[in-house]
Structures are given as C-alpha cells and as structure tokens.
CSV table of C-alpha atoms in Angstrom, one decimal:
chain,number,residue,atom,x,y,z
B,1,CYS,CA,203.5,179.9,64.8
B,2,ARG,CA,204.7,179.9,68.4
B,3,LYS,CA,207.3,182.5,67.7
B,4,CYS,CA,204.9,184.9,66.0
B,5,CYS,CA,202.6,184.8,69.1
B,6,ALA,CA,205.3,185.1,71.8
B,7,TRP,CA,205.4,188.9,71.5
B,8,GLY,CA,201.9,189.1,73.1
B,9,THR,CA,203.0,186.9,76.0
B,10,ALA,CA,206.2,189.0,76.4
B,11,LEU,CA,204.3,192.2,76.6
B,12,HIS,CA,201.9,190.7,79.1
B,13,ILE,CA,204.7,189.6,81.3
B,14,LEU,CA,206.3,193.0,81.0
B,15,VAL,CA,203.1,194.7,82.1
B,16,ALA,CA,202.6,192.2,84.9
B,17,THR,CA,206.1,192.7,86.2
B,18,ALA,CA,205.7,196.5,86.2
B,19,SER,CA,202.3,196.2,88.0
B,20,ALA,CA,204.1,194.1,90.7
B,21,HIS,CA,206.3,197.2,91.3
B,22,VAL,CA,209.4,195.4,90.0
B,23,GLN,CA,211.7,197.8,88.3
B,24,LEU,CA,212.1,197.1,84.7
B,25,ASN,CA,215.6,197.3,83.2
B,26,THR,CA,217.3,197.2,79.8
B,27,ILE,CA,217.4,193.4,79.8
B,28,THR,CA,213.7,193.0,80.5
B,29,TYR,CA,212.8,195.5,77.8
B,30,ASN,CA,215.2,194.0,75.4
B,31,ALA,CA,213.6,190.6,75.8
B,32,ALA,CA,210.2,192.2,74.9
B,33,VAL,CA,211.6,194.2,72.0
B,34,SER,CA,213.2,191.0,70.6
B,35,ALA,CA,209.9,189.1,71.0
B,36,CYS,CA,208.1,191.9,69.1
B,37,GLU,CA,210.8,191.7,66.4
B,38,LYS,CA,210.3,188.0,66.0
B,39,GLY,CA,206.6,188.4,65.9
B,40,GLY,CA,206.7,191.1,63.2
B,41,GLN,CA,205.3,193.7,65.5
B,42,TRP,CA,207.5,196.7,64.6
B,43,ASP,CA,205.0,199.2,66.0
B,44,GLN,CA,205.0,197.5,69.4
B,45,ALA,CA,208.8,197.4,69.4
B,46,LEU,CA,209.0,201.1,68.7
B,47,GLY,CA,206.4,201.7,71.5
B,48,LEU,CA,208.7,199.9,73.9
B,49,LEU,CA,211.6,202.1,72.9
B,50,VAL,CA,209.5,205.2,73.7
B,51,GLU,CA,208.4,203.6,77.0
B,52,MET,CA,212.1,202.9,77.8
B,53,ALA,CA,213.1,206.5,77.2
B,54,CYS,CA,210.2,207.8,79.3
B,55,ALA,CA,211.2,205.5,82.2
B,56,HIS,CA,214.9,206.5,81.8
B,57,VAL,CA,215.9,203.0,81.0
B,58,GLU,CA,219.1,202.8,78.9
B,59,LEU,CA,218.7,201.8,75.2
B,60,ASN,CA,221.7,199.8,74.2
B,61,THR,CA,223.0,198.2,71.0
B,62,ILE,CA,220.8,195.1,71.5
B,63,THR,CA,217.7,197.3,71.9
B,64,TYR,CA,218.4,199.2,68.7
B,65,ASN,CA,219.4,196.1,66.8
B,66,ALA,CA,216.1,194.3,67.6
B,67,ALA,CA,214.0,197.4,66.9
B,68,VAL,CA,215.8,198.0,63.5
B,69,SER,CA,215.3,194.4,62.6
B,70,ALA,CA,211.6,194.7,63.5
B,71,CYS,CA,211.2,197.7,61.3
B,72,GLU,CA,213.1,196.0,58.5
B,73,LYS,CA,210.8,192.9,58.7
B,74,GLY,CA,207.8,195.3,58.6
B,75,GLY,CA,209.0,197.2,55.6
B,76,GLN,CA,209.4,200.3,57.7
B,77,TRP,CA,212.7,201.5,56.2
B,78,ASP,CA,212.3,205.1,57.2
B,79,GLN,CA,211.8,204.1,60.8
B,80,ALA,CA,214.8,201.8,60.7
B,81,LEU,CA,217.1,204.5,59.3
B,82,GLY,CA,215.8,206.9,61.9
B,83,LEU,CA,216.8,204.4,64.6
B,84,LEU,CA,220.2,204.1,63.2
B,85,VAL,CA,220.7,207.8,63.2
B,86,GLU,CA,219.3,208.0,66.8
B,87,MET,CA,221.7,205.2,67.9
B,88,ALA,CA,224.7,207.0,66.3
B,89,SER,CA,223.8,210.3,68.0
B,90,ALA,CA,223.3,208.6,71.4
B,91,ARG,CA,226.9,207.4,71.5
C-alpha cells in the first residue's frame, strides 16, 4: 500500500517546498500529479492542475497524461475527456 499513500507525502513535500519560498516548476508539480494518479486521488490531481495554472506554471504532456490517468482510474470519464480537449486546445 506504499504507492497508494505516497500521494499524501508528495503533496506535503510540495507545500513545504513552496513554504520555503522555492519556486515550484512543471517537474515538481508533475511528480505530485503522478503520485496522486498512482494513489487514485483524481480530485487532488485536478486541484494541482488548477494550482499550476494560477501560478503560471506550464502544463505539459506529462502533466495532462497523469491527470487523465488519475481521472480514468477514478471513473471520472467526463473530467478525463475535458482534459483531453483542454490539452488539444493548449497546443
């Protein structure tokens, strides 16, 4: 069950990093989104995408792939399709 709990640790590290005034980037966010995906936390993954957009951090193919996968695992097909449309329009 180590994988399923890693998302909480990843989010904690992300918050701690931001609190230390270290600038978060696409790579750090992608790691957290991927951890949420592996832990089945689709809602947390989508929350990170919103946070990235608000912080003007680039969402890339890896970001969208992890978020779509998180939505798929959570049975959130409408959300997954919406992300695919968003990704296509962002290109």
